[in-house]
Coordinates of C-alpha atoms in Angstrom, one line a residue:
M220 CA 0.0 0.0 0.0
L221 CA 1.6 3.3 -1.1
R222 CA -0.7 5.6 0.9
A223 CA 1.0 7.2 3.9
G224 CA -2.3 7.3 5.9
L225 CA -6.0 7.7 5.8
G226 CA -8.0 10.6 7.0
T227 CA -10.8 10.3 9.6
R228 CA -14.0 8.8 8.3
S229 CA -17.5 10.1 9.1
R230 CA -19.8 7.6 10.7
C231 CA -23.5 8.2 11.5
C232 CA -25.5 5.9 13.6
G233 CA -29.3 5.1 13.7
R234 CA -31.9 2.8 12.2
L235 CA -32.6 2.7 8.4
W236 CA -36.0 4.0 7.4
R237 CA -36.4 5.9 10.7
S238 CA -38.6 8.4 8.9
P239 CA -39.9 8.8 5.3
C240 CA -38.4 11.4 3.0
P241 CA -41.0 14.2 2.4
G242 CA -42.1 14.1 -1.3
A243 CA -39.6 11.4 -2.2
A244 CA -42.4 8.8 -2.9
G245 CA -40.1 6.0 -1.7
G246 CA -37.2 7.2 -3.9
C247 CA -34.6 6.9 -1.2
A248 CA -35.7 3.4 -0.3
R249 CA -35.6 2.4 -3.9
A250 CA -32.2 3.9 -4.3
L251 CA -30.7 2.0 -1.4
S252 CA -32.4 -1.2 -2.5
A253 CA -31.1 -0.7 -6.0
A254 CA -27.6 -0.2 -4.7
S255 CA -27.7 -3.5 -2.9
A256 CA -29.0 -5.2 -6.0
S257 CA -26.2 -3.7 -8.1
R258 CA -23.6 -5.3 -5.9
S259 CA -25.0 -8.8 -6.4
P260 CA -22.9 -11.4 -8.2
G261 CA -23.1 -11.1 -11.9
S262 CA -23.9 -7.4 -11.9
G263 CA -22.6 -5.9 -15.1
G264 CA -22.0 -9.4 -16.6
G265 CA -18.8 -10.9 -17.6
A266 CA -15.9 -9.5 -19.6
R267 CA -13.4 -10.7 -22.0
S268 CA -10.2 -9.3 -23.3
G269 CA -8.0 -10.5 -26.1
G270 CA -5.5 -12.4 -23.9
A271 CA -5.4 -14.6 -20.8
P272 CA -2.9 -14.1 -17.9
P273 CA 0.5 -15.4 -18.9
A274 CA 1.3 -19.0 -17.7
G275 CA 2.6 -19.0 -14.2
A276 CA 1.7 -15.3 -13.5
S277 CA -0.1 -14.4 -10.3
N278 CA -1.9 -11.5 -12.0
V279 CA -1.1 -9.1 -9.2
K280 CA -1.3 -5.7 -10.8
P281 CA 1.1 -2.8 -10.0
L282 CA -1.7 -0.5 -8.8
D283 CA -3.7 -2.9 -6.7
G284 CA -4.7 -1.2 -3.5
V285 CA -4.2 2.4 -4.9
K286 CA -7.4 4.5 -4.7
I287 CA -8.0 7.3 -7.3
L288 CA -10.6 10.0 -6.8
D289 CA -11.5 11.1 -10.3
L290 CA -13.2 14.4 -10.8
T291 CA -12.4 14.6 -14.5
R292 CA -14.7 14.7 -17.5
V293 CA -14.6 14.4 -21.3
L294 CA -11.4 12.7 -22.6
A295 CA -7.9 13.6 -21.3
G296 CA -8.6 12.9 -17.7
P297 CA -10.9 9.9 -18.2
F298 CA -8.4 8.3 -20.6
A299 CA -5.7 8.7 -18.0
T300 CA -7.7 7.2 -15.1
M301 CA -9.0 4.4 -17.3
N302 CA -5.4 3.4 -18.0
L303 CA -4.6 3.5 -14.3
G304 CA -7.7 1.4 -13.7
D305 CA -6.4 -1.2 -16.2
L306 CA -3.3 -1.5 -13.9
G307 CA -5.4 -2.3 -10.9
A308 CA -6.2 1.0 -9.3
E309 CA -9.7 1.5 -7.8
V310 CA -11.0 4.5 -9.7
I311 CA -13.9 6.4 -8.1
K312 CA -15.5 8.7 -10.7
V313 CA -17.3 11.7 -9.3
E314 CA -20.2 12.8 -11.6
R315 CA -23.1 15.3 -11.5
P316 CA -26.3 13.7 -10.5
G317 CA -28.5 13.1 -13.5
A318 CA -26.4 14.3 -16.4
G319 CA -23.0 12.9 -15.4
D320 CA -19.9 13.2 -17.5
D321 CA -20.4 15.6 -20.5
T322 CA -19.6 12.8 -23.0
R323 CA -22.6 10.8 -21.8
A324 CA -24.6 13.1 -24.1
W325 CA -22.2 12.9 -27.0
G326 CA -23.8 11.0 -29.8
P327 CA -25.1 9.3 -31.8
P328 CA -24.0 6.6 -31.9
F329 CA -25.5 5.2 -28.7
A330 CA -25.7 1.6 -27.3
G331 CA -29.2 1.7 -26.0
R332 CA -29.1 5.0 -24.0
E333 CA -25.4 4.9 -23.4
S334 CA -23.0 7.1 -25.5
I335 CA -20.4 5.0 -27.3
Y336 CA -18.0 7.9 -26.8
F337 CA -18.4 7.6 -23.0
L338 CA -18.2 3.9 -23.0
S339 CA -14.9 4.0 -24.9
V340 CA -12.8 5.6 -22.1
N341 CA -14.5 4.8 -18.8
R342 CA -14.0 1.0 -18.1
N343 CA -12.8 -0.1 -14.7
K344 CA -14.4 2.7 -12.8
K345 CA -17.0 3.1 -10.1
S346 CA -19.4 6.1 -10.3
I347 CA -20.6 8.2 -7.4
A348 CA -23.0 11.0 -8.1
I349 CA -22.4 14.0 -5.9
N350 CA -23.9 17.5 -6.0
M351 CA -20.8 19.7 -5.7
K352 CA -22.9 22.8 -5.1
D353 CA -24.2 21.3 -1.9
S354 CA -21.9 21.7 1.2
K355 CA -22.7 18.1 2.2
G356 CA -21.6 16.9 -1.2
V357 CA -18.3 18.9 -0.9
K358 CA -17.8 17.2 2.5
V359 CA -18.2 13.8 1.0
I360 CA -15.6 14.6 -1.6
K361 CA -13.1 15.8 1.1
E362 CA -13.7 12.6 3.0
L363 CA -13.1 10.5 -0.2
A364 CA -9.9 12.5 -0.8
A365 CA -8.6 11.7 2.6
A366 CA -9.2 8.0 1.9
S367 CA -7.6 8.1 -1.5
D368 CA -4.0 8.1 -2.9
V369 CA -4.7 10.3 -5.9
F370 CA -7.0 13.2 -6.7
V371 CA -7.4 14.0 -10.4
E372 CA -9.5 17.0 -11.7
N373 CA -9.8 19.1 -14.8
F374 CA -11.6 22.2 -13.7
V375 CA -10.6 25.7 -14.8
P376 CA -7.9 26.9 -12.4
G377 CA -9.3 28.3 -9.2
K378 CA -12.7 26.8 -9.5
L379 CA -12.2 23.9 -7.1
A380 CA -10.4 26.3 -4.7
E381 CA -13.6 28.3 -4.5
M382 CA -15.4 25.2 -3.3
G383 CA -12.7 24.4 -0.8
L384 CA -11.4 21.5 -2.9
G385 CA -8.2 23.1 -4.3
Y386 CA -4.8 21.5 -3.8
E387 CA -4.0 23.6 -0.7
D388 CA -7.4 22.6 0.8
I389 CA -7.0 18.9 0.2
K390 CA -3.4 18.9 1.3
K391 CA -4.4 20.0 4.8
I392 CA -6.6 17.0 5.3
A393 CA -4.7 14.6 3.1
P394 CA -0.9 15.5 3.1
H395 CA -0.2 12.2 1.3
I396 CA -2.3 13.1 -1.7
V397 CA -1.0 13.1 -5.3
Y398 CA -3.2 15.8 -6.6
C399 CA -3.2 16.1 -10.4
S400 CA -4.8 19.0 -12.3
I401 CA -5.5 18.9 -16.0
T402 CA -6.3 22.2 -17.7
G403 CA -6.2 23.8 -21.1
Y404 CA -3.2 26.1 -20.5
G405 CA -1.7 25.5 -17.0
Q406 CA -2.2 26.8 -13.5
T407 CA -0.7 30.3 -14.0
G408 CA -0.2 32.7 -16.9
P409 CA -2.1 35.2 -19.1
V410 CA -4.8 32.8 -20.6
V411 CA -5.3 30.2 -17.9
Q412 CA -9.0 31.1 -17.4
R413 CA -9.8 30.0 -21.0
G414 CA -11.6 26.7 -21.4
G415 CA -9.5 24.0 -23.1
Y416 CA -10.8 21.6 -25.7
D417 CA -8.6 19.4 -27.9
S418 CA -9.3 21.3 -31.2
I419 CA -8.4 24.7 -29.7
A420 CA -5.2 23.4 -28.1
A421 CA -4.3 21.7 -31.4
A422 CA -4.8 25.0 -33.1
V423 CA -2.9 27.2 -30.6
S424 CA 0.0 24.7 -30.3
G425 CA 0.6 24.6 -34.0
L426 CA -0.5 21.0 -34.6
M427 CA -3.3 22.1 -37.0
H428 CA -0.8 24.3 -38.9
I429 CA 1.3 21.3 -39.8
T430 CA -1.6 18.9 -40.4
G431 CA -3.3 18.6 -43.8
H432 CA -2.5 18.6 -47.5
E433 CA 0.5 20.6 -48.6
D434 CA -1.6 23.2 -50.4
G435 CA -4.8 22.6 -48.4
E436 CA -6.5 24.0 -45.3
P437 CA -5.4 23.1 -41.7
V438 CA -7.0 19.8 -40.6
R439 CA -7.9 18.4 -37.2
S440 CA -6.6 14.9 -36.7
G441 CA -9.1 12.0 -36.9
V442 CA -9.1 11.5 -33.1
A443 CA -8.4 14.0 -30.3
M444 CA -4.6 13.4 -30.2
T445 CA -3.9 16.4 -28.0
D446 CA -6.4 15.1 -25.4
L447 CA -5.1 11.6 -25.7
A448 CA -1.4 12.6 -25.4
T449 CA -2.3 14.7 -22.3
G450 CA -4.0 11.7 -20.9
L451 CA -0.9 9.6 -21.4
Y452 CA 1.3 12.4 -19.9
T453 CA -1.1 12.5 -16.9
Y454 CA -1.0 8.7 -16.6
G455 CA 2.8 8.7 -16.4
A456 CA 2.9 11.8 -14.1
I457 CA 0.6 10.2 -11.6
M458 CA 2.8 7.1 -11.6
A459 CA 5.8 9.3 -11.0
G460 CA 4.0 11.1 -8.2
L461 CA 3.2 7.8 -6.5
L462 CA 6.9 6.8 -6.7
Q463 CA 7.9 10.3 -5.4
R464 CA 5.6 9.9 -2.4
Y465 CA 7.0 6.4 -1.8
K466 CA 10.5 8.0 -1.6
T467 CA 9.6 11.2 0.4
G468 CA 6.5 10.3 2.3
K469 CA 4.8 13.4 1.0
G470 CA 2.2 14.2 -1.6
L471 CA 2.5 16.8 -4.3
H472 CA 0.7 18.8 -7.0
I473 CA 1.0 17.9 -10.7
D474 CA 0.2 20.4 -13.4
C475 CA -0.8 18.8 -16.8
N476 CA -2.3 20.8 -19.6
L477 CA -3.2 20.5 -23.2
L478 CA -1.1 23.3 -24.5
S479 CA 2.2 22.1 -22.9
T480 CA 1.5 18.5 -24.0
Q481 CA 1.1 19.4 -27.6
V482 CA 4.0 21.8 -27.8
A483 CA 6.2 19.2 -26.2
C484 CA 4.9 16.7 -28.8
L485 CA 6.0 18.9 -31.7
T486 CA 9.5 17.4 -31.2
H487 CA 11.6 17.8 -34.4
V488 CA 9.2 20.3 -36.0
A489 CA 9.6 22.6 -33.1
A490 CA 13.4 22.0 -33.0
N491 CA 13.7 22.9 -36.7
Y492 CA 12.2 26.3 -35.9
L493 CA 14.1 26.8 -32.6
N494 CA 17.5 26.0 -34.0
C495 CA 17.2 26.9 -37.7
K496 CA 14.3 29.3 -37.8
I497 CA 12.6 27.0 -40.4
E498 CA 8.9 27.7 -40.4
A499 CA 6.8 24.5 -40.4
K500 CA 4.4 23.6 -43.2
R501 CA 1.9 20.9 -44.0
W502 CA 3.1 17.8 -45.8
G503 CA -0.1 15.7 -46.1
T504 CA 1.0 12.1 -45.6
A505 CA 4.6 12.9 -46.5
H506 CA 7.6 13.8 -44.2
G507 CA 9.6 17.0 -44.3
S508 CA 12.9 15.3 -43.7
I509 CA 12.6 11.8 -45.2
V510 CA 11.9 10.8 -48.9
P511 CA 10.1 8.6 -49.8
Y512 CA 7.9 8.4 -46.6
Q513 CA 4.2 8.8 -47.6
A514 CA 1.1 7.3 -49.0
F515 CA 1.0 6.4 -52.7
K516 CA -2.2 5.9 -54.7
T517 CA -2.6 2.4 -56.2
K518 CA -5.1 1.1 -58.7
D519 CA -7.7 0.6 -56.0
G520 CA -6.5 2.4 -52.8
Y521 CA -3.4 3.5 -51.1
I522 CA -0.2 2.0 -49.7
V523 CA 2.2 3.8 -47.3
V524 CA 5.9 3.2 -47.8
G525 CA 8.8 4.6 -45.7
A526 CA 12.4 4.3 -46.7
G527 CA 14.3 5.5 -43.6
N528 CA 17.7 4.8 -45.0
D529 CA 19.6 4.5 -48.3
H530 CA 19.5 0.7 -48.3
Q531 CA 15.7 0.7 -47.9
F532 CA 15.4 3.1 -50.8
V533 CA 17.4 0.7 -53.0
T534 CA 15.0 -2.1 -52.0
V535 CA 12.0 0.0 -52.8
C536 CA 13.4 0.7 -56.3
K537 CA 14.1 -3.0 -56.8
I538 CA 10.5 -3.9 -55.8
L539 CA 9.1 -1.3 -58.2
N540 CA 11.5 -2.5 -60.9
L541 CA 13.1 0.9 -61.1
P542 CA 16.8 0.0 -60.8
E543 CA 17.9 3.1 -62.7
V544 CA 16.3 5.4 -60.1
S545 CA 18.4 3.9 -57.3
K546 CA 21.5 4.6 -59.3
D547 CA 20.5 8.2 -60.2
S548 CA 23.0 10.6 -58.6
R549 CA 20.1 12.9 -57.6
Y550 CA 18.7 10.2 -55.3
K551 CA 21.8 8.6 -53.8
T552 CA 21.3 9.9 -50.3
N553 CA 18.2 10.9 -48.2
T554 CA 19.4 14.6 -48.3
L555 CA 19.5 14.5 -52.1
R556 CA 16.1 12.8 -52.2
V557 CA 14.6 15.5 -50.0
Q558 CA 16.1 18.2 -52.3
N559 CA 14.7 16.5 -55.4
R560 CA 11.5 15.4 -53.8
K561 CA 9.0 16.4 -56.5
E562 CA 10.8 14.6 -59.4
L563 CA 11.3 11.4 -57.4
I564 CA 7.8 11.2 -56.0
D565 CA 6.3 11.7 -59.5
I566 CA 8.3 8.7 -60.7
L567 CA 7.3 6.5 -57.8
S568 CA 3.7 7.6 -57.9
T569 CA 3.4 6.6 -61.5
R570 CA 4.7 3.2 -60.8
F571 CA 2.5 2.6 -57.7
S572 CA -0.6 3.5 -59.7
E573 CA 0.0 0.5 -62.0
K574 CA -0.9 -2.2 -59.5
A575 CA -3.6 -2.9 -56.9
T576 CA -2.9 -2.4 -53.3
M577 CA -2.9 -6.2 -52.5
E578 CA -0.3 -6.8 -55.3
W579 CA 2.0 -4.2 -53.8
L580 CA 1.5 -5.6 -50.3
Q581 CA 2.6 -9.0 -51.5
L582 CA 5.6 -7.6 -53.2
F583 CA 6.8 -5.7 -50.2
E584 CA 6.2 -8.6 -47.8
G585 CA 9.5 -9.7 -46.3
S586 CA 11.5 -6.9 -47.9
G587 CA 12.5 -5.2 -44.7
V588 CA 11.0 -1.9 -45.9
P589 CA 8.2 -0.5 -43.6
Y590 CA 4.9 -0.5 -45.5
G591 CA 1.2 -0.9 -45.0
P592 CA -2.2 -0.2 -46.4
I593 CA -4.5 2.6 -45.3
N594 CA -7.2 0.6 -43.5
N595 CA -10.8 1.5 -42.6
M596 CA -12.2 0.4 -39.3
Q597 CA -13.5 -2.9 -40.6
Q598 CA -10.1 -3.7 -42.0
V599 CA -8.4 -2.7 -38.8
F600 CA -10.4 -5.0 -36.6
S601 CA -10.1 -7.9 -39.0
D602 CA -6.3 -7.5 -39.2
P603 CA -4.5 -10.6 -38.0
Q604 CA -2.0 -8.7 -36.0
V605 CA -4.6 -6.6 -34.3
L606 CA -6.5 -9.8 -33.4
H607 CA -3.4 -11.5 -32.2
N608 CA -2.4 -8.5 -30.0
G609 CA -5.8 -8.8 -28.1
L610 CA -6.7 -5.2 -28.7
V611 CA -10.4 -5.6 -28.3
M612 CA -12.0 -5.7 -24.9
E613 CA -15.6 -7.0 -24.5
M614 CA -17.8 -6.4 -21.5
N615 CA -21.4 -6.9 -20.5
H616 CA -22.9 -3.5 -19.6
P617 CA -25.9 -3.4 -17.3
T618 CA -28.1 -1.5 -19.8
A619 CA -26.2 -1.4 -23.1
G620 CA -25.6 -5.2 -23.2
K621 CA -22.5 -6.6 -24.8
I622 CA -20.1 -3.8 -25.7
A623 CA -16.6 -3.8 -27.3
V624 CA -13.9 -1.1 -26.9
P625 CA -10.2 -0.9 -27.8
G626 CA -8.0 -2.1 -25.0
P627 CA -4.6 -0.9 -23.7
G628 CA -1.8 -1.0 -26.2
V629 CA 0.8 -2.6 -23.8
R630 CA 1.4 -6.1 -22.6
Y631 CA 3.2 -7.3 -19.5
S632 CA 4.9 -10.6 -18.9
E633 CA 3.7 -11.1 -15.3
F634 CA 0.1 -10.0 -15.4
A635 CA -2.7 -9.5 -17.9
M636 CA -5.2 -6.6 -18.1
S637 CA -8.1 -9.0 -18.6
H638 CA -11.6 -9.1 -17.2
P639 CA -12.3 -5.3 -17.3
K640 CA -15.4 -3.9 -15.5
P641 CA -17.9 -2.2 -17.8
P642 CA -18.2 1.6 -17.7
P643 CA -20.6 2.6 -14.9
L644 CA -24.0 4.2 -15.0
V645 CA -24.2 7.7 -13.4
G646 CA -24.1 7.1 -9.6
Q647 CA -24.2 3.3 -10.0
H648 CA -21.9 2.8 -7.0
T649 CA -22.9 5.8 -4.8
V650 CA -24.2 3.8 -1.8
E651 CA -21.6 1.1 -2.1
I652 CA -18.8 3.7 -2.0
L653 CA -20.3 5.6 0.9
K654 CA -20.5 2.4 2.9
S655 CA -17.3 0.6 1.9
V656 CA -14.9 3.5 1.6
L657 CA -16.3 6.0 4.2
G658 CA -18.1 3.6 6.5
Y659 CA -21.4 5.6 6.4
E660 CA -24.4 4.0 8.1
D661 CA -27.7 3.7 6.3
D662 CA -29.5 6.6 7.9
A663 CA -26.7 9.0 7.0
I664 CA -26.8 7.8 3.4
E665 CA -30.6 8.1 3.4
E666 CA -30.3 11.7 4.4
L667 CA -27.8 12.5 1.7
L668 CA -30.0 10.9 -0.9
C669 CA -33.1 12.7 0.2
T670 CA -31.5 16.1 0.3
G671 CA -30.0 15.6 -3.2
A672 CA -26.4 15.8 -2.0
V673 CA -25.8 12.5 -3.7
A674 CA -27.7 10.2 -6.0
Q675 CA -27.9 6.5 -6.6
H676 CA -28.7 5.1 -10.1
E677 CA -31.5 2.6 -10.1
V678 CA -30.8 -0.1 -12.7
R679 CA -34.1 -1.0 -14.4

């Protein structure tokens, strides 16, 4: 157990159903009853991932016993905490009663009433619905923070501090806490009060400026890569924070933000400007510093080929039956190929257009040259290597039924990330968490439910 210690836990005594809730029409009773039912064996159904635990492995996961209080919404934060949940952490997702995470409304498509977007990044979590505008709800969050190892949030800087839930507030009651903030622009600076969405951060950071056809308009990437990269930075930062606390015995505050993530991910494009004052441009599928390294149109589709060194370029020319091109002095080195890009790409494009994609794939097989088709989703999830790598996780959701989502992209020799729990309903685990984590008695839970400070989902 990495946690240095737990805070005090509120306990309230008394009999359940001591008095009815005015105007509740039995709602509190139904909620507590539903919560008990939701914890019964088989709730949420079974789950399957693409791989079983390795032979001889105990399947003890690195974050078993670590508790994460997750106040994030949308993508970067939920993606980070989902990955931590895959490694065994207990993730308690705090949501607004009723509406829940913003992405629950993002659709179509939906599986039943559940947003596919939400389902894709929220496995292995429990949901507690708390009204953060209610002082009793804030008190519950503080108590959960004291009982947790990690506190993750993605509110505009200062917003949680106004509620008494900022880092300095939580640090007082939970000095062991690894408190991670995810924002659009950081905790300080001239524009930190702006909201941060992936597309805006991708624009401000320059990613959109370098994405798209060479002579075309700026283009947003097909998935929210700035959000996802921030989620991965957050995931790694929280792991580092837990290790730091293990060494020092103290918690800390972590500042993750979309702008910093994406600027850091500009890598060589940024370095070209910083060192040589070379302004970046859009290259479509091509690469500014390597030729050939791009998609080529075939008779019936596309193939992407990358020759990262001179030997690979000679091999490409041999496969295309263009031996004279590999001997041409204009194309002898990568530097020369970059300088004479247009002429070379014209020659290669003409040859690639003469055969179908599958013919080229067969010719490149075993050549040592990196290559591949541009697949649609149906082709991706029927690809033999994708299937072999176990990249699809299947779960039985309590209302949506059988669902499938992409699983983690990493494998470990000593444990498997199998048997995931399905994404939760809003407030599905409220009563369970209040009892098991905070030790609340039934009458105290009943009061919170009746006043609207918390809510419990009733699975119908």
